Amino acid sequence: MTPRATVTFHTSPDTKARLDKLAAFTRRSKSYLTNEAVERYLADEESFVTAVEEGLAQADAGQLIEHEAATRYLRSLGTNKPLPVPKPKRS
């Protein structure tokens, strides 16, 4: 069996009621659902931190996208003719 650790946290009565309702509906334990939620949250946050670290390393190396180029690109998204992703330029 996989080793387990216990974590206790405080939440609002409304959140607990939602968890109770979901556990009953899915026939899963509250512990299972809470663990799934924490695992997903951690994966998302770790991915975000990795992306930030990569961006900071690129900035430290002088690989920057000019503000105007980034703005043009972002404004083109959702249009009939989105622009290609701008390439970083060395500063």
Coordinates of N, CA and C in Angstrom, one line a residue:
M1 N 0.8 -1.2 0.0 CA 0.0 0.0 0.0 C 0.9 1.3 0.0
T2 N 0.5 2.3 -0.7 CA 1.2 3.5 -0.8 C 1.2 4.2 0.6
P3 N 2.3 4.7 1.1 CA 2.3 5.4 2.3 C 1.4 6.7 2.2
R4 N 0.8 7.0 3.3 CA -0.1 8.2 3.4 C 0.4 9.1 4.5
A5 N 0.0 10.4 4.3 CA 0.2 11.4 5.3 C -1.1 12.1 5.5
T6 N -1.3 12.6 6.7 CA -2.6 13.3 7.0 C -2.3 14.8 7.0
V7 N -3.3 15.5 6.4 CA -3.3 17.0 6.3 C -4.6 17.4 6.8
T8 N -4.7 18.4 7.7 CA -5.9 19.0 8.2 C -6.0 20.4 7.8
F9 N -7.2 20.9 7.4 CA -7.3 22.3 7.0 C -8.7 22.8 7.4
H10 N -8.8 24.1 7.4 CA -10.1 24.7 7.8 C -10.7 25.2 6.5
T11 N -12.0 25.1 6.4 CA -12.7 25.7 5.3 C -14.1 26.2 5.7
S12 N -14.8 26.8 4.8 CA -16.1 27.4 5.2 C -17.1 26.3 5.2
P13 N -18.2 26.5 6.0 CA -19.3 25.5 6.0 C -19.9 25.2 4.6
D14 N -19.9 26.3 3.8 CA -20.4 26.1 2.4 C -19.6 25.2 1.6
T15 N -18.2 25.3 1.7 CA -17.3 24.5 1.0 C -17.4 23.0 1.5
K16 N -17.5 22.9 2.8 CA -17.7 21.5 3.3 C -19.0 20.9 2.8
A17 N -20.0 21.6 2.8 CA -21.3 21.1 2.3 C -21.2 20.7 0.8
R18 N -20.5 21.5 0.0 CA -20.3 21.2 -1.4 C -19.5 19.9 -1.5
L19 N -18.5 19.7 -0.7 CA -17.7 18.5 -0.7 C -18.5 17.3 -0.3
D20 N -19.3 17.5 0.7 CA -20.2 16.4 1.2 C -21.1 16.0 0.1
K21 N -21.7 16.9 -0.6 CA -22.7 16.7 -1.7 C -22.0 15.9 -2.8
L22 N -20.8 16.4 -3.2 CA -20.1 15.8 -4.3 C -19.6 14.4 -4.0
A23 N -19.2 14.2 -2.8 CA -18.8 12.9 -2.3 C -20.0 11.9 -2.4
A24 N -21.1 12.3 -1.9 CA -22.3 11.5 -2.0 C -22.7 11.2 -3.4
F25 N -22.7 12.2 -4.3 CA -23.1 12.0 -5.7 C -22.1 11.1 -6.4
T26 N -20.8 11.2 -6.2 CA -19.8 10.5 -7.0 C -19.5 9.1 -6.3
R27 N -20.0 9.0 -5.0 CA -19.7 7.8 -4.2 C -18.2 7.6 -4.0
R28 N -17.6 8.8 -3.8 CA -16.1 8.8 -3.5 C -16.0 9.4 -2.1
S29 N -14.9 9.1 -1.4 CA -14.7 9.6 -0.1 C -14.3 11.1 -0.2
K30 N -14.6 11.8 0.8 CA -14.2 13.2 0.9 C -12.7 13.3 0.8
S31 N -12.0 12.3 1.4 CA -10.5 12.3 1.4 C -10.0 12.1 0.0
Y32 N -10.7 11.3 -0.8 CA -10.3 11.0 -2.2 C -10.5 12.3 -3.0
L33 N -11.6 13.0 -2.9 CA -11.9 14.2 -3.7 C -11.0 15.3 -3.3
T34 N -10.7 15.4 -2.0 CA -9.8 16.5 -1.5 C -8.4 16.3 -2.1
N35 N -7.9 15.0 -2.0 CA -6.6 14.7 -2.5 C -6.5 15.0 -4.0
E36 N -7.6 14.6 -4.8 CA -7.6 14.9 -6.2 C -7.5 16.4 -6.5
A37 N -8.3 17.2 -5.7 CA -8.2 18.6 -5.9 C -6.9 19.2 -5.6
V38 N -6.2 18.8 -4.5 CA -4.9 19.2 -4.1 C -3.9 18.9 -5.2
E39 N -4.0 17.6 -5.7 CA -3.0 17.2 -6.8 C -3.2 18.0 -8.0
R40 N -4.4 18.3 -8.4 CA -4.6 19.2 -9.6 C -4.1 20.6 -9.4
Y41 N -4.4 21.1 -8.2 CA -3.9 22.5 -7.9 C -2.4 22.6 -7.9
L42 N -1.8 21.6 -7.2 CA -0.3 21.6 -7.2 C 0.3 21.5 -8.6
A43 N -0.3 20.6 -9.4 CA 0.2 20.5 -10.8 C 0.1 21.8 -11.6
D44 N -1.0 22.5 -11.4 CA -1.2 23.7 -12.1 C -0.2 24.8 -11.6
E45 N -0.1 24.9 -10.3 CA 0.9 25.9 -9.7 C 2.3 25.6 -10.0
E46 N 2.7 24.3 -10.0 CA 4.1 23.9 -10.3 C 4.4 24.3 -11.8
S47 N 3.4 24.0 -12.7 CA 3.6 24.4 -14.1 C 3.7 25.9 -14.2
F48 N 2.9 26.7 -13.5 CA 3.0 28.1 -13.6 C 4.4 28.6 -13.1
V49 N 4.9 28.1 -12.0 CA 6.2 28.4 -11.4 C 7.3 28.1 -12.4
T50 N 7.2 26.9 -13.1 CA 8.2 26.6 -14.1 C 8.2 27.5 -15.2
A51 N 7.0 27.9 -15.7 CA 6.9 28.9 -16.8 C 7.5 30.2 -16.4
V52 N 7.2 30.7 -15.2 CA 7.8 32.0 -14.7 C 9.3 31.9 -14.6
E53 N 9.8 30.8 -14.1 CA 11.3 30.6 -14.0 C 11.9 30.6 -15.4
E54 N 11.3 30.0 -16.3 CA 11.8 30.0 -17.7 C 11.8 31.4 -18.3
G55 N 10.7 32.1 -18.0 CA 10.6 33.5 -18.5 C 11.7 34.4 -17.9
L56 N 11.9 34.2 -16.6 CA 12.9 35.0 -16.0 C 14.3 34.7 -16.5
A57 N 14.6 33.4 -16.7 CA 15.9 33.0 -17.3 C 16.1 33.6 -18.7
Q58 N 15.0 33.6 -19.5 CA 15.1 34.3 -20.8 C 15.3 35.8 -20.7
A59 N 14.6 36.4 -19.8 CA 14.8 37.8 -19.6 C 16.3 38.1 -19.1
D60 N 16.8 37.3 -18.2 CA 18.1 37.5 -17.7 C 19.1 37.3 -18.8
A61 N 18.8 36.4 -19.8 CA 19.7 36.2 -21.0 C 19.5 37.3 -22.1
G62 N 18.6 38.2 -21.8 CA 18.3 39.3 -22.8 C 17.4 38.9 -23.9
Q63 N 16.7 37.8 -23.8 CA 15.8 37.3 -24.8 C 14.4 37.9 -24.5
L64 N 14.2 39.1 -25.0 CA 12.9 39.8 -24.7 C 12.1 40.0 -25.9
I65 N 10.8 40.1 -25.7 CA 9.9 40.5 -26.8 C 9.5 41.9 -26.6
E66 N 9.6 42.7 -27.6 CA 9.2 44.2 -27.4 C 7.8 44.3 -27.1
H67 N 7.4 45.3 -26.3 CA 6.1 45.5 -25.8 C 5.1 45.6 -27.0
E68 N 5.5 46.4 -28.0 CA 4.6 46.7 -29.1 C 4.3 45.4 -29.9
A69 N 5.3 44.6 -30.1 CA 5.2 43.3 -30.8 C 4.2 42.4 -30.0
A70 N 4.4 42.3 -28.7 CA 3.6 41.5 -27.9 C 2.1 42.0 -27.9
T71 N 1.9 43.3 -27.9 CA 0.6 43.9 -27.9 C -0.1 43.6 -29.2
R72 N 0.6 43.7 -30.3 CA 0.1 43.4 -31.7 C -0.4 42.0 -31.7
Y73 N 0.5 41.1 -31.2 CA 0.2 39.7 -31.3 C -1.1 39.4 -30.4
L74 N -1.1 39.9 -29.2 CA -2.2 39.6 -28.3 C -3.5 40.1 -28.9
R75 N -3.5 41.3 -29.5 CA -4.7 41.9 -30.1 C -5.1 41.2 -31.3
S76 N -4.2 40.4 -32.0 CA -4.6 39.7 -33.2 C -5.3 38.4 -32.8
L77 N -5.1 37.9 -31.6 CA -5.8 36.6 -31.2 C -7.3 36.8 -31.2
G78 N -8.0 35.8 -31.7 CA -9.4 35.9 -31.8 C -9.9 36.6 -33.0
T79 N -9.0 37.0 -33.9 CA -9.4 37.7 -35.2 C -9.3 36.6 -36.3
N80 N -9.7 37.0 -37.5 CA -9.6 36.2 -38.6 C -8.2 35.9 -39.1
K81 N -7.3 36.8 -38.7 CA -5.9 36.7 -39.1 C -4.9 36.9 -37.9
P82 N -4.8 35.9 -37.0 CA -3.9 36.0 -35.9 C -2.5 36.0 -36.4
L83 N -1.7 36.9 -35.7 CA -0.3 37.0 -36.1 C 0.5 35.8 -35.5
P84 N 1.7 35.5 -36.1 CA 2.5 34.5 -35.5 C 3.1 35.0 -34.2
V85 N 3.4 34.1 -33.3 CA 4.0 34.4 -32.0 C 5.3 35.2 -32.3
P86 N 5.5 36.3 -31.7 CA 6.7 37.1 -31.9 C 8.0 36.4 -31.4
K87 N 9.1 36.5 -32.0 CA 10.3 35.9 -31.6 C 11.1 36.8 -30.6
P88 N 11.7 36.3 -29.6 CA 12.5 37.1 -28.7 C 13.6 37.7 -29.4
K89 N 14.0 38.9 -29.0 CA 15.2 39.6 -29.6 C 16.1 39.8 -28.4
R90 N 17.4 39.7 -28.8 CA 18.4 40.0 -27.7 C 18.5 41.5 -27.5
S91 N 18.6 41.8 -26.2 CA 18.7 43.3 -26.0 C 20.1 43.7 -25.8

